[in-house]
Tab-separated table of C-alpha atoms in Angstrom:
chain	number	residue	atom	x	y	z
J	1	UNK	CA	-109.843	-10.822	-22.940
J	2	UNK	CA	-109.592	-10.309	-19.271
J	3	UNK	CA	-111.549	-12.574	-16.909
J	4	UNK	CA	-112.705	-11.950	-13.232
J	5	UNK	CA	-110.510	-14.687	-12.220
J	6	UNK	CA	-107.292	-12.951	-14.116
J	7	UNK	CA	-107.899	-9.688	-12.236
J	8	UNK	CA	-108.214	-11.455	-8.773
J	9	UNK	CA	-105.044	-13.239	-9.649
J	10	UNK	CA	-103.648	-9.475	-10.246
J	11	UNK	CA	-104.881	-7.984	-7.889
J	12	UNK	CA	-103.300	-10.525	-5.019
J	13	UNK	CA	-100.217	-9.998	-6.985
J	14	UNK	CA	-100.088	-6.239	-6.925
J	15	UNK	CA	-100.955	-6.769	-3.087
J	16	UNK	CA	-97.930	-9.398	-2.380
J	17	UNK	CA	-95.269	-7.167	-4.094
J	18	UNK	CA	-96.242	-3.925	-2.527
J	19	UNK	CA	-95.664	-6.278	0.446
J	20	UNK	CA	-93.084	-8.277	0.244
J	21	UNK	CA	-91.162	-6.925	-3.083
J	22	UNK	CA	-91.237	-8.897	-6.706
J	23	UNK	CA	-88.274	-11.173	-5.423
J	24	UNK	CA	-90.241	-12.508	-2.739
J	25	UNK	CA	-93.392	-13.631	-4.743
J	26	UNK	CA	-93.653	-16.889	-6.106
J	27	UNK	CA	-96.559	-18.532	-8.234
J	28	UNK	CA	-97.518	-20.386	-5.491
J	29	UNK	CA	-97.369	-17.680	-3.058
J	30	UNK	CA	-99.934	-15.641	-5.496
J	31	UNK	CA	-102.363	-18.515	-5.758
J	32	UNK	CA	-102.433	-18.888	-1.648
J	33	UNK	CA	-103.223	-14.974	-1.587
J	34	UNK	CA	-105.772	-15.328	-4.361
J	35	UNK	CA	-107.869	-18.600	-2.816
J	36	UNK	CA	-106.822	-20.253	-5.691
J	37	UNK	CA	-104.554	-23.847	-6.632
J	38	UNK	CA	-101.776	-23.254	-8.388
J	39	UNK	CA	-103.321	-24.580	-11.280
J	40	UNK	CA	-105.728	-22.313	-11.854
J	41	UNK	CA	-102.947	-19.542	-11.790
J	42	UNK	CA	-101.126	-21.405	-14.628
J	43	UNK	CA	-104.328	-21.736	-16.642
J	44	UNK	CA	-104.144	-17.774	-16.686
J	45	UNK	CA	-100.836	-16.881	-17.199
J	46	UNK	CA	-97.930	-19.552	-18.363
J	47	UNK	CA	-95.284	-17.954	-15.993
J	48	UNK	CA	-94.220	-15.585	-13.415
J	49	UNK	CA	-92.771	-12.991	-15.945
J	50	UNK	CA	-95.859	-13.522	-17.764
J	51	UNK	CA	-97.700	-12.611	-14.370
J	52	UNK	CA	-96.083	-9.587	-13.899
J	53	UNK	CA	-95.741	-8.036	-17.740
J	54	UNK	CA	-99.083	-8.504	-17.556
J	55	UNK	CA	-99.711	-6.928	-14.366
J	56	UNK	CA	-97.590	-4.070	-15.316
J	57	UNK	CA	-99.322	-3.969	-18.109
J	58	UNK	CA	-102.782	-2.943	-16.397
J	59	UNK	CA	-101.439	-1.111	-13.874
J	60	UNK	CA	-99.288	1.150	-15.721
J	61	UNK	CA	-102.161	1.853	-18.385
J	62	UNK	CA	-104.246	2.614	-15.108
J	63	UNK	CA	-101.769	5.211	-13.497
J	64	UNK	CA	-101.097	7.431	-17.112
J	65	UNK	CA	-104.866	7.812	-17.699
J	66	UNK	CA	-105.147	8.941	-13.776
J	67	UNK	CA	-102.025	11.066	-13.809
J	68	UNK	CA	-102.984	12.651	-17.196
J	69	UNK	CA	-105.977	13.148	-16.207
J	70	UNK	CA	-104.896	15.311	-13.517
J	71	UNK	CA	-102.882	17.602	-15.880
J	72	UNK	CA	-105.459	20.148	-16.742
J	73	UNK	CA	-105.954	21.930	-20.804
J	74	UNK	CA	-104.678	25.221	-20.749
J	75	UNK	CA	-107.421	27.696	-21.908
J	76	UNK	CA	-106.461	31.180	-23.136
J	77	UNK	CA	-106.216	33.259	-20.459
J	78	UNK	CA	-106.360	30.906	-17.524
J	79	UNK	CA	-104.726	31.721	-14.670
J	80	UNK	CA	-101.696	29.514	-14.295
J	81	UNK	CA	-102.022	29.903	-10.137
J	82	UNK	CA	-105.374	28.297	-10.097
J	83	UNK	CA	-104.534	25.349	-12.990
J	84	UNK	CA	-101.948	24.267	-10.585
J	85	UNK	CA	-103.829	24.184	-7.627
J	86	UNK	CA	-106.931	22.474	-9.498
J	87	UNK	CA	-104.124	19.578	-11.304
J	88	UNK	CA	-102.561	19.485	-7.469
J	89	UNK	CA	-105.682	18.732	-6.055
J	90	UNK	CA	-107.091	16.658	-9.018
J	91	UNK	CA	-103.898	14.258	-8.724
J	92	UNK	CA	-104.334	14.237	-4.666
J	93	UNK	CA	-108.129	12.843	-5.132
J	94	UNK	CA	-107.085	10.086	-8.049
J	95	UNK	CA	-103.869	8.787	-5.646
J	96	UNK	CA	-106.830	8.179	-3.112
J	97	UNK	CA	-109.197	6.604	-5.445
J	98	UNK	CA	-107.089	4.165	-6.755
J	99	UNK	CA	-104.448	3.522	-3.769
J	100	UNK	CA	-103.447	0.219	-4.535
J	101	UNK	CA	-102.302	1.268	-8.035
J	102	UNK	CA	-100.074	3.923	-6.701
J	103	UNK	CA	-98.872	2.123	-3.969
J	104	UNK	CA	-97.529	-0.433	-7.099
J	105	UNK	CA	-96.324	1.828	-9.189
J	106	UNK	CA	-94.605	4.686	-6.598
J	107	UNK	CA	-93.506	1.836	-3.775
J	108	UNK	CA	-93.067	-1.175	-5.460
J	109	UNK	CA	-91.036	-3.310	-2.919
J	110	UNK	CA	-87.460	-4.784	-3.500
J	111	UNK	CA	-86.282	-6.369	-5.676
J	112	UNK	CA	-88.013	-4.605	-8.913
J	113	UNK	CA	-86.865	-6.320	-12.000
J	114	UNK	CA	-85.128	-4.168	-14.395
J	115	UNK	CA	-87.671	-4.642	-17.290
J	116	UNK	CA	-90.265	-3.078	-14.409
J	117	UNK	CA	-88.274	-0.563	-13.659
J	118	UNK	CA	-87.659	0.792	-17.018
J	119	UNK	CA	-91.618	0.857	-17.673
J	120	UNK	CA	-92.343	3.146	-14.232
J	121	UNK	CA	-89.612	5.099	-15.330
J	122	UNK	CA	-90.913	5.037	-19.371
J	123	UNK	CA	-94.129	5.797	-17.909
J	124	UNK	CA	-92.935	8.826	-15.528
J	125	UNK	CA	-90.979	10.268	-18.382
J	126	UNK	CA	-93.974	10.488	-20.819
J	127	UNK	CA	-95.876	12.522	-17.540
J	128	UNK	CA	-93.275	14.991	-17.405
J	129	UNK	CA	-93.092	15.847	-21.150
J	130	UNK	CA	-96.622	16.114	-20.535
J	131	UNK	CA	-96.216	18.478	-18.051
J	132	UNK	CA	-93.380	20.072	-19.947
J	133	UNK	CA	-95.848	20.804	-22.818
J	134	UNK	CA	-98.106	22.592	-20.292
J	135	UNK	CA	-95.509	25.028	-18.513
J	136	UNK	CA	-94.133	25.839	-22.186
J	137	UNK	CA	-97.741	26.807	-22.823
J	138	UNK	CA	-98.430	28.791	-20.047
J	139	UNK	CA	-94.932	30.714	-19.941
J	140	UNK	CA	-95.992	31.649	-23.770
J	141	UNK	CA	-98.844	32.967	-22.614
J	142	UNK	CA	-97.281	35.089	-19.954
J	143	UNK	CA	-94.665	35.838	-22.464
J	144	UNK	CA	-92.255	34.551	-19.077
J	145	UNK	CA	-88.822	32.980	-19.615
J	146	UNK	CA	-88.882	29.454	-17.983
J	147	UNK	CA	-86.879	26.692	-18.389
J	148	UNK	CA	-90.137	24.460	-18.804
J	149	UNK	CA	-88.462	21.075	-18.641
J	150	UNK	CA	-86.693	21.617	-15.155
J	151	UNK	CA	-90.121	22.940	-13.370
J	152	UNK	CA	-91.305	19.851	-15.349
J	153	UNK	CA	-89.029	17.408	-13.148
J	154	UNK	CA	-89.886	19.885	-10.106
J	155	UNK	CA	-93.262	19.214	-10.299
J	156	UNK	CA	-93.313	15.542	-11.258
J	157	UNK	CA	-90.893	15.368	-8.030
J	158	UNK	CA	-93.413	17.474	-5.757
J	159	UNK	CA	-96.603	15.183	-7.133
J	160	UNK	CA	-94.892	11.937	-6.214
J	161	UNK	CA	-93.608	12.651	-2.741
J	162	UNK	CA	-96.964	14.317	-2.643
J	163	UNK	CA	-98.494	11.082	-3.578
J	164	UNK	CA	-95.973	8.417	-1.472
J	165	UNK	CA	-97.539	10.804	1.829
J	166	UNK	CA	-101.069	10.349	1.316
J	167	UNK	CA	-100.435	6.520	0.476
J	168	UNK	CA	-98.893	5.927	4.115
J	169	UNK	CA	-100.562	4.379	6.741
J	170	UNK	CA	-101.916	7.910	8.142
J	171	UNK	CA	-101.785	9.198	4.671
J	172	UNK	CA	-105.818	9.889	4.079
J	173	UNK	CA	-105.879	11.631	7.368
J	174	UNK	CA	-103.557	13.811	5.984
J	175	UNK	CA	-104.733	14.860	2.653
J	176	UNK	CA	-105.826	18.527	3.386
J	177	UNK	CA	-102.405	19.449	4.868
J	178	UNK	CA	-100.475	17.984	2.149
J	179	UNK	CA	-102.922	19.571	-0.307
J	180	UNK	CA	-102.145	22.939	1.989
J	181	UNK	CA	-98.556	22.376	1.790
J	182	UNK	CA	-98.934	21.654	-2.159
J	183	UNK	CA	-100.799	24.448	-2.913
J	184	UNK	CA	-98.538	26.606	-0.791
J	185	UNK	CA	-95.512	25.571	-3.099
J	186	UNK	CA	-96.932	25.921	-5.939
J	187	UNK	CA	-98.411	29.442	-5.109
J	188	UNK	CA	-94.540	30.688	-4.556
J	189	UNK	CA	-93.261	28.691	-7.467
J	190	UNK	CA	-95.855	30.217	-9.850
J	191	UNK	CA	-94.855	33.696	-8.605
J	192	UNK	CA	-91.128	33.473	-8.625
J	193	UNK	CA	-91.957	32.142	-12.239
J	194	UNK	CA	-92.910	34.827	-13.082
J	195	UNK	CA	-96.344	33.173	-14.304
J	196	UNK	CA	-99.299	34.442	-12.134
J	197	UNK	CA	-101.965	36.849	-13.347
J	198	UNK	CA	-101.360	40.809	-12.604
């Protein structure tokens, strides 16, 4: 069960290795950014690894729900153009919602340990089957050859750059012209596809 106190303690976690990178963050170090004694840290988790499996943990739960939720059902004669302008847009808005979790998860810092890098990249692979599973759809509907798992690693590609832009210091400010330059892409890449309506 997850107390107030256990999310603060995450929370100045996720802050300190967006920061400074995992290697740099000590227990110590997370109870001076969280206001707390070192003690109290221990009282919530036993170690550091236990800190940060369970900080992956949350955040990595967090950023699938978002990220799926920005891959839209494909109704029966939708038009693919505007799906991928409303999931480019969708994905835009949840980045900015939830900033902190992205920063985590897309700019993590040096020093990642391995086991943390092999859930973001478990976690990235399971979006692009996703997304996979939605081109193979819509290129069925359009009766369109398409190699649906390479425009799958296109678009995961696209969405994360996308995403690392609007995260940077200026990023918010920028938002509409990286959604303009998004939907711009995906416009063409629909259309060479093959995939747009008419």
């Amino acid at each position: 069960m997850s107390s107030t106190r256990r999310e603060h303690i995450l929370d100045a976690a996720r802050a300190l290795i967006v920061r400074d990178g995992y290697a740099s963050v000590s227990m110590h170090a997370i109870a001076r950014a969280a206001g707390l004694t070192r003690p109290a840290v221990y009282a919530e988790f036993s170690d550091r690894d236990g800190l940060f499996d369970a900080l992956l943990d949350r955040e990595e739960e967090r950023a699938l729900l978002m990220a799926a939720a920005a891959i839209p059902e494909v109704e029966p004669g939708a038009d693919p153009t505007e799906i991928a302008l409303r999931a480019a847009d969708i994905f835009l808005d949840v980045v900015l919602e939830a900033p902190e979790t992205w920063r985590f998860v897309l700019m993590p810092g040096e020093g990642m340990p391995r086991a943390a890098y092999e859930r973001v990249a478990g976690g990235r692979a399971a979006l692009r089957v996703r997304a996979q599973a939605m081109l193979g759809v819509v290129a069925a509907m359009g009766e369109t050859e398409l190699d649906a798992e390479l425009f799958s690693y296109a678009v995961i590609s696209a969405s994360e750059t996308a995403a690392r832009l609007v995260l940077a210091e200026d990023g918010p400010q920028r938002r509409d012209a990286v959604a303009a330059t998004l939907h711009w892409l995906t416009r063409r890449a629909v259309a060479a596809a093959g995939l747009g309506k008419g």
